[in-house]
């Protein structure tokens, strides 16, 4: 996030023609396809279009992952499809799977967009456990199977807007963070939730690098009402498949109205506290990155335009920039949480 200029367009962001020719692999719900395959391959922008209620976005068959452990397959057998209306659906073209899993920010694996997918071969998301601590009645170290057991998985199609002024539309698989939090019974003192990412120098080259800029572990936080908002998702999958390492396997946060850096990956610790936690990007550059980090086209960033964004992938057919929406288009669901706050001060 610190080094790339907004005008830099990486050639890998141009989606190859083959991706469009494979569009039908993304959508199993073929009865709802609007166009035939010929038209789909000729007109990329239309070929990307979502197809309405009951859509099940699926990773291409050749790229589907093996379950990290046997119990995952049962969990993923029955994913509730995304509805066909906001806020869990955007009506916009999905960013193809190939782009979602190859253009990433995950500094634990390196600072370039291709590093997380190239450098995460040794990473293991199983076995996995999460430590729950702080202001809760039920602290402890929970293994992931126990964390996930009571939760039904659902698909949600959200915009992801990075502070670097690129954006995607991604079908995540997960469950509401609020449902998880309730199980640990936060006390009345729990005003904030703090999250931490795994630190494993053995499998994370970015962590053992001498040039790392982050003071590991990567840390993020939310105010309690933000954490309990129905939009806030604990994601365990993408495109109907298990999360790949580069997207934060096995468990990551998705907060769609905030800049992408709030959506912390590979979570190993959730701590409930009375005071606002320190977070990675605020520690690094508080003038540029705030705790709230709500998507806000009116708040200037010194290196990236925040009033417009590049929707990935960029193709010959796409508009070069689209307008960025306040709260990333989720204002109806979240603006009331910030009533009376000066959002240019609390950015
Ligand atoms: N989480 C960790 N642990 N480390 C990171 O470097 N990068 C953040 C966020 N979560 C990051 C992280 C940033 S800047 C963005 S934009 C999103 O992850 C990108 O998510 P994606 O790669 O799945 O698109």
Coordinates of C-alpha atoms and ligand atoms in Angstrom, one line a residue:
X1 CA 0.0 0.0 0.0
X2 CA 2.9 2.3 0.6
X3 CA 4.6 2.2 -2.8
X4 CA 2.2 1.8 -5.7
X5 CA 1.0 4.9 -7.6
X6 CA -2.6 5.0 -8.7
X7 CA -1.8 5.3 -12.3
X8 CA 0.2 2.1 -12.3
X9 CA -1.6 -0.5 -14.2
X10 CA 0.0 -3.9 -14.0
X11 CA -0.3 -5.9 -17.2
X12 CA -1.5 -8.8 -15.1
X13 CA -4.7 -6.8 -14.4
X14 CA -5.7 -7.1 -18.0
X15 CA -7.8 -10.2 -18.1
X16 CA -6.8 -12.7 -20.7
X17 CA -9.4 -13.6 -23.3
X18 CA -9.4 -17.2 -22.0
X19 CA -11.0 -16.0 -18.8
X20 CA -14.0 -14.7 -20.7
X21 CA -14.2 -17.9 -22.8
X22 CA -14.5 -19.7 -19.5
X23 CA -17.2 -17.6 -18.0
X24 CA -19.7 -20.4 -17.9
X25 CA -17.5 -22.3 -15.5
X26 CA -18.1 -19.5 -13.0
X27 CA -21.8 -20.0 -13.0
X28 CA -23.4 -23.3 -12.3
X29 CA -26.8 -22.0 -12.4
X30 CA -27.0 -22.3 -16.1
X31 CA -30.8 -21.9 -16.3
X32 CA -30.4 -18.3 -15.4
X33 CA -27.7 -17.5 -18.0
X34 CA -28.9 -14.5 -20.1
X35 CA -26.7 -15.0 -23.0
X36 CA -25.3 -17.9 -25.0
X37 CA -21.6 -18.8 -24.9
X38 CA -20.8 -17.1 -28.2
X39 CA -22.2 -13.8 -27.1
X40 CA -20.5 -14.2 -23.8
X41 CA -17.1 -14.6 -25.2
X42 CA -17.5 -11.7 -27.6
X43 CA -18.8 -9.2 -25.1
X44 CA -16.8 -9.4 -21.9
X45 CA -18.7 -6.8 -20.0
X46 CA -22.0 -8.6 -20.5
X47 CA -20.4 -12.0 -20.1
X48 CA -19.4 -11.0 -16.6
X49 CA -22.9 -10.0 -15.6
X50 CA -24.5 -11.7 -12.7
X51 CA -27.6 -13.6 -13.4
X52 CA -30.1 -12.9 -10.6
X53 CA -31.6 -14.7 -7.7
X54 CA -30.1 -17.9 -6.6
X55 CA -26.7 -17.3 -8.3
X56 CA -24.0 -19.6 -7.1
X57 CA -20.7 -18.3 -8.2
X58 CA -18.2 -21.2 -8.4
X59 CA -14.5 -21.3 -8.9
X60 CA -13.5 -22.9 -12.3
X61 CA -13.4 -26.7 -12.0
X62 CA -9.7 -26.8 -12.8
X63 CA -8.9 -24.4 -10.0
X64 CA -11.0 -25.8 -7.2
X65 CA -9.2 -26.6 -4.0
X66 CA -9.1 -29.8 -1.9
X67 CA -10.7 -29.5 1.5
X68 CA -8.1 -28.4 4.1
X69 CA -9.5 -31.3 6.3
X70 CA -12.4 -33.7 5.7
X71 CA -14.9 -31.8 7.9
X72 CA -14.6 -28.7 5.6
X73 CA -16.3 -30.6 2.8
X74 CA -19.5 -31.1 4.9
X75 CA -19.5 -27.5 5.8
X76 CA -19.3 -26.4 2.2
X77 CA -21.8 -28.9 0.9
X78 CA -24.7 -26.6 1.7
X79 CA -24.0 -22.9 1.1
X80 CA -27.0 -20.6 1.1
X81 CA -26.9 -18.7 -2.2
X82 CA -26.7 -14.9 -2.2
X83 CA -30.1 -13.2 -2.6
X84 CA -30.7 -11.0 -5.6
X85 CA -31.0 -7.8 -3.8
X86 CA -28.8 -5.4 -1.8
X87 CA -27.0 -5.4 0.5
X88 CA -25.7 -8.9 0.0
X89 CA -25.7 -8.6 -3.7
X90 CA -24.5 -5.6 -5.9
X91 CA -25.9 -6.3 -9.4
X92 CA -22.4 -5.6 -10.8
X93 CA -20.2 -7.8 -12.8
X94 CA -18.2 -10.2 -10.6
X95 CA -14.4 -9.9 -10.7
X96 CA -13.2 -13.2 -12.2
X97 CA -11.9 -15.8 -9.8
X98 CA -8.5 -15.7 -11.4
X99 CA -8.1 -12.1 -10.6
X100 CA -9.4 -12.4 -7.0
X101 CA -6.8 -15.1 -6.2
X102 CA -3.8 -13.6 -8.1
X103 CA -4.0 -9.8 -7.3
X104 CA -3.7 -9.6 -3.5
X105 CA -2.4 -7.6 -0.6
X106 CA -1.0 -9.9 2.1
X107 CA 2.3 -8.5 3.2
X108 CA 3.2 -11.6 5.2
X109 CA 3.9 -13.1 1.8
X110 CA 5.5 -10.1 0.2
X111 CA 4.6 -6.6 -1.0
X112 CA 3.8 -7.2 -4.7
X113 CA 0.4 -8.1 -5.8
X114 CA 1.6 -11.5 -7.2
X115 CA 3.6 -12.4 -4.1
X116 CA 0.8 -13.8 -1.9
X117 CA -0.2 -16.4 -4.5
X118 CA 3.4 -17.2 -5.5
X119 CA 4.9 -17.4 -2.0
X120 CA 2.3 -19.2 0.0
X121 CA 3.1 -22.7 -1.1
X122 CA 4.3 -23.8 2.3
X123 CA 1.5 -22.2 4.3
X124 CA -0.8 -24.5 6.3
X125 CA -4.3 -23.4 7.3
X126 CA -5.0 -26.7 9.1
X127 CA -4.9 -27.4 12.0
X128 CA -6.0 -23.9 13.1
X129 CA -7.2 -22.4 16.3
X130 CA -8.3 -18.9 17.4
X131 CA -7.7 -17.4 20.8
X132 CA -10.6 -15.5 22.3
X133 CA -9.6 -13.2 25.1
X134 CA -10.4 -10.0 27.0
X135 CA -13.9 -8.8 28.0
X136 CA -15.9 -12.0 27.4
X137 CA -17.5 -14.6 29.6
X138 CA -16.1 -17.4 27.5
X139 CA -12.4 -16.8 26.7
X140 CA -10.3 -19.7 25.5
X141 CA -8.5 -21.3 22.6
X142 CA -11.0 -22.8 20.2
X143 CA -10.1 -25.0 17.3
X144 CA -11.5 -23.9 14.0
X145 CA -13.9 -26.8 13.6
X146 CA -15.6 -25.8 16.9
X147 CA -15.6 -22.1 15.8
X148 CA -17.4 -23.0 12.6
X149 CA -19.7 -25.8 13.8
X150 CA -22.8 -23.9 14.7
X151 CA -22.7 -21.6 11.7
X152 CA -24.5 -22.1 8.4
X153 CA -22.4 -20.8 5.5
X154 CA -23.9 -18.2 3.1
X155 CA -22.7 -16.5 -0.1
X156 CA -22.5 -12.7 -0.1
X157 CA -21.5 -10.6 -3.0
X158 CA -19.7 -7.5 -1.9
X159 CA -17.7 -4.7 -3.3
X160 CA -14.1 -4.6 -2.0
X161 CA -12.5 -1.1 -2.3
X162 CA -8.8 -0.8 -1.5
X163 CA -7.3 2.5 -0.4
X164 CA -5.0 2.1 -3.4
X165 CA -8.0 3.0 -5.5
X166 CA -8.7 -0.4 -7.1
X167 CA -11.8 -2.4 -6.5
X168 CA -13.4 -5.8 -7.1
X169 CA -16.8 -7.4 -6.7
X170 CA -16.3 -10.7 -4.9
X171 CA -18.6 -13.6 -3.9
X172 CA -17.5 -14.5 -0.4
X173 CA -18.6 -17.5 1.7
X174 CA -19.0 -17.0 5.4
X175 CA -21.2 -16.2 8.3
X176 CA -22.0 -13.0 10.3
X177 CA -19.3 -12.0 12.8
X178 CA -22.1 -10.9 15.1
X179 CA -23.3 -14.6 15.4
X180 CA -19.7 -15.6 16.4
X181 CA -19.3 -12.8 18.9
X182 CA -22.6 -13.6 20.7
X183 CA -21.3 -17.1 21.5
X184 CA -18.4 -15.7 23.6
X185 CA -20.8 -13.4 25.6
X186 CA -18.9 -10.1 25.7
X187 CA -19.2 -8.1 28.9
X188 CA -20.6 -4.6 29.1
X189 CA -17.0 -3.3 29.0
X190 CA -16.4 -4.7 25.5
X191 CA -16.4 -1.6 23.3
X192 CA -13.9 -2.7 20.7
X193 CA -12.9 -5.9 19.0
X194 CA -9.2 -6.5 18.1
X195 CA -8.0 -9.1 15.6
X196 CA -4.5 -10.5 14.9
X197 CA -3.1 -12.5 12.0
X198 CA -0.8 -15.5 12.3
X199 CA 2.9 -14.8 12.4
X200 CA 4.9 -17.7 11.0
X201 CA 8.3 -16.9 9.7
X202 CA 8.7 -20.5 8.4
X203 CA 6.0 -20.2 5.9
X204 CA 5.6 -16.5 5.5
X205 CA 8.5 -15.0 3.6
X206 CA 7.3 -11.4 4.2
X207 CA 7.5 -11.9 7.9
X208 CA 11.1 -13.1 7.8
X209 CA 12.1 -10.4 5.3
X210 CA 14.6 -7.8 6.6
X211 CA 12.7 -5.2 4.5
X212 CA 9.3 -5.8 6.1
X213 CA 7.6 -2.5 7.0
X214 CA 4.9 -4.0 9.2
X215 CA 5.5 -4.6 12.9
X216 CA 4.0 -8.1 13.0
X217 CA 1.5 -9.4 13.8
X218 CA -0.9 -7.5 11.4
X219 CA -3.6 -6.1 13.7
X220 CA -7.0 -4.6 13.0
X221 CA -10.0 -3.6 15.0
X222 CA -13.6 -2.5 14.9
X223 CA -15.9 -0.7 17.2
X224 CA -18.4 -3.1 18.8
X225 CA -21.4 -1.8 16.8
X226 CA -19.4 -2.2 13.6
X227 CA -18.5 -5.7 14.5
X228 CA -22.1 -6.5 15.2
X229 CA -23.4 -4.9 12.0
X230 CA -25.1 -7.5 9.8
X231 CA -22.8 -6.7 6.9
X232 CA -19.7 -7.7 8.8
X233 CA -18.7 -11.2 7.6
X234 CA -16.3 -13.8 8.8
X235 CA -15.2 -15.4 5.5
X236 CA -14.0 -18.9 5.0
X237 CA -14.5 -19.2 1.3
X238 CA -14.6 -17.4 -2.0
X239 CA -16.4 -18.4 -5.3
X240 CA -18.0 -21.3 -3.4
X241 CA -14.5 -22.8 -2.6
X242 CA -12.2 -22.8 0.4
X243 CA -10.2 -19.6 0.8
X244 CA -6.8 -19.9 -0.8
X245 CA -3.8 -18.8 1.4
X246 CA -3.4 -15.6 -0.5
X247 CA -7.0 -14.5 0.3
X248 CA -6.6 -15.2 4.1
X249 CA -7.2 -18.9 4.7
X250 CA -8.7 -20.2 6.7
X251 CA -10.6 -17.3 8.4
X252 CA -10.7 -13.6 7.5
X253 CA -12.8 -10.6 8.1
X254 CA -14.8 -8.7 5.5
X255 CA -16.0 -5.2 6.2
X256 CA -17.4 -4.0 2.9
X257 CA -18.0 -0.3 3.7
X258 CA -14.4 0.1 4.9
X259 CA -11.1 0.2 2.9
X260 CA -9.7 -3.3 2.3
X261 CA -7.0 -3.0 4.9
X262 CA -9.5 -3.4 7.6
X263 CA -10.4 -6.9 6.3
X264 CA -7.7 -8.7 8.1
X265 CA -6.7 -12.2 7.0
X266 CA -5.6 -15.5 8.6
X267 CA -7.1 -14.6 12.0
X268 CA -5.6 -16.3 15.1
X269 CA -6.7 -14.0 17.9
X270 CA -9.9 -12.0 18.7
X271 CA -9.6 -9.8 21.8
X272 CA -12.5 -7.8 23.3
X273 CA -11.5 -4.5 25.0
X274 CA -12.7 -1.4 26.5
X275 CA -10.3 1.0 24.6
X276 CA -9.6 1.5 21.0
X277 CA -6.9 -0.9 19.8
X278 CA -3.7 0.0 18.0
X279 CA -3.9 -1.1 14.4
X280 CA -1.2 -1.9 11.9
X281 CA -1.8 1.0 9.4
X282 CA -2.5 3.6 12.0
X283 CA 0.8 2.6 13.7
X284 CA 2.6 2.9 10.4
X285 CA 1.2 6.2 9.1
X286 CA -1.6 7.8 11.2
X287 CA -1.8 10.8 8.9
X288 CA -2.8 8.6 6.0
X289 CA -4.7 5.7 7.6
X290 CA -7.3 6.0 10.3
X291 CA -8.9 3.6 12.7
X292 CA -12.3 4.0 11.0
X293 CA -11.2 3.8 7.4
X294 CA -14.7 4.1 6.0
X295 CA -14.6 4.4 2.3
X296 CA -15.1 8.2 1.7
X297 CA -14.6 9.9 -1.6
X298 CA -14.5 13.3 0.2
X299 CA -11.4 12.5 2.3
X300 CA -8.2 13.0 0.4
X301 CA -5.3 10.5 0.6
X302 CA -1.8 11.8 -0.3
X303 CA -1.1 9.1 -2.8
X304 CA -4.3 7.7 -4.2
X305 CA -7.5 9.4 -5.4
X306 CA -10.4 8.5 -3.3
X307 CA -13.2 10.0 -5.4
X308 CA -12.8 7.4 -8.2
X309 CA -11.5 3.8 -8.5
X310 CA -10.3 1.3 -11.0
X311 CA -12.7 -1.7 -11.1
X312 CA -10.6 -4.8 -11.8
X313 CA -10.0 -6.5 -14.1
X314 CA -9.3 -3.7 -16.5
X315 CA -10.1 -4.6 -20.1
X316 CA -10.3 -2.9 -23.4
X317 CA -14.0 -2.6 -22.8
X318 CA -14.0 -1.2 -19.2
X319 CA -14.3 2.4 -18.2
X320 CA -11.0 3.5 -16.9
X321 CA -12.4 4.8 -13.6
X322 CA -15.7 4.7 -11.8
X323 CA -17.0 6.9 -9.1
X324 CA -16.3 5.8 -5.5
X325 CA -19.4 5.8 -3.3
X326 CA -19.5 7.0 0.3
X327 CA -19.3 3.9 2.5
X328 CA -18.6 2.0 -0.6
X329 CA -22.3 2.1 -1.4
X330 CA -23.4 0.6 1.9
X331 CA -24.5 3.9 3.5
X332 CA -28.1 2.8 4.1
X333 CA -26.8 0.0 6.3
X334 CA -24.0 1.8 8.1
X335 CA -24.2 5.6 8.0
X336 CA -26.3 5.8 11.2
X337 CA -23.4 4.4 13.2
X338 CA -21.4 7.5 12.5
X339 CA -24.1 10.2 13.1
X340 CA -22.7 13.3 14.6
X341 CA -19.1 12.3 13.9
X342 CA -16.9 14.5 11.7
X343 CA -15.8 11.9 9.2
X344 CA -13.0 14.0 7.8
X345 CA -11.5 14.0 11.3
X346 CA -12.3 10.4 12.1
X347 CA -11.1 9.0 8.8
Ligands
LIG1 N1 -4.4 -8.9 6.2 C1 -3.1 -9.3 6.5 N2 -2.9 -10.1 7.6 N3 -2.1 -8.8 5.9 C2 -2.2 -7.9 4.8 O1 -1.2 -7.4 4.2 N4 -3.8 -6.6 3.5 C3 -5.1 -5.9 3.5 C4 -6.3 -6.9 3.8 N5 -5.9 -7.8 4.8 C5 -3.6 -7.5 4.5 C6 -4.6 -8.1 5.2 C7 -5.4 -5.1 2.3 S1 -4.5 -3.7 2.1 C8 -6.4 -5.4 1.4 S2 -6.8 -4.4 0.2 C9 -7.1 -6.7 1.5 O2 -6.6 -7.6 2.6 C10 -7.0 -7.5 0.2 O3 -7.7 -8.7 0.2 P1 -7.7 -9.7 -1.0 O4 -6.2 -9.9 -1.3 O5 -8.4 -10.9 -0.6 O6 -8.3 -8.9 -2.1

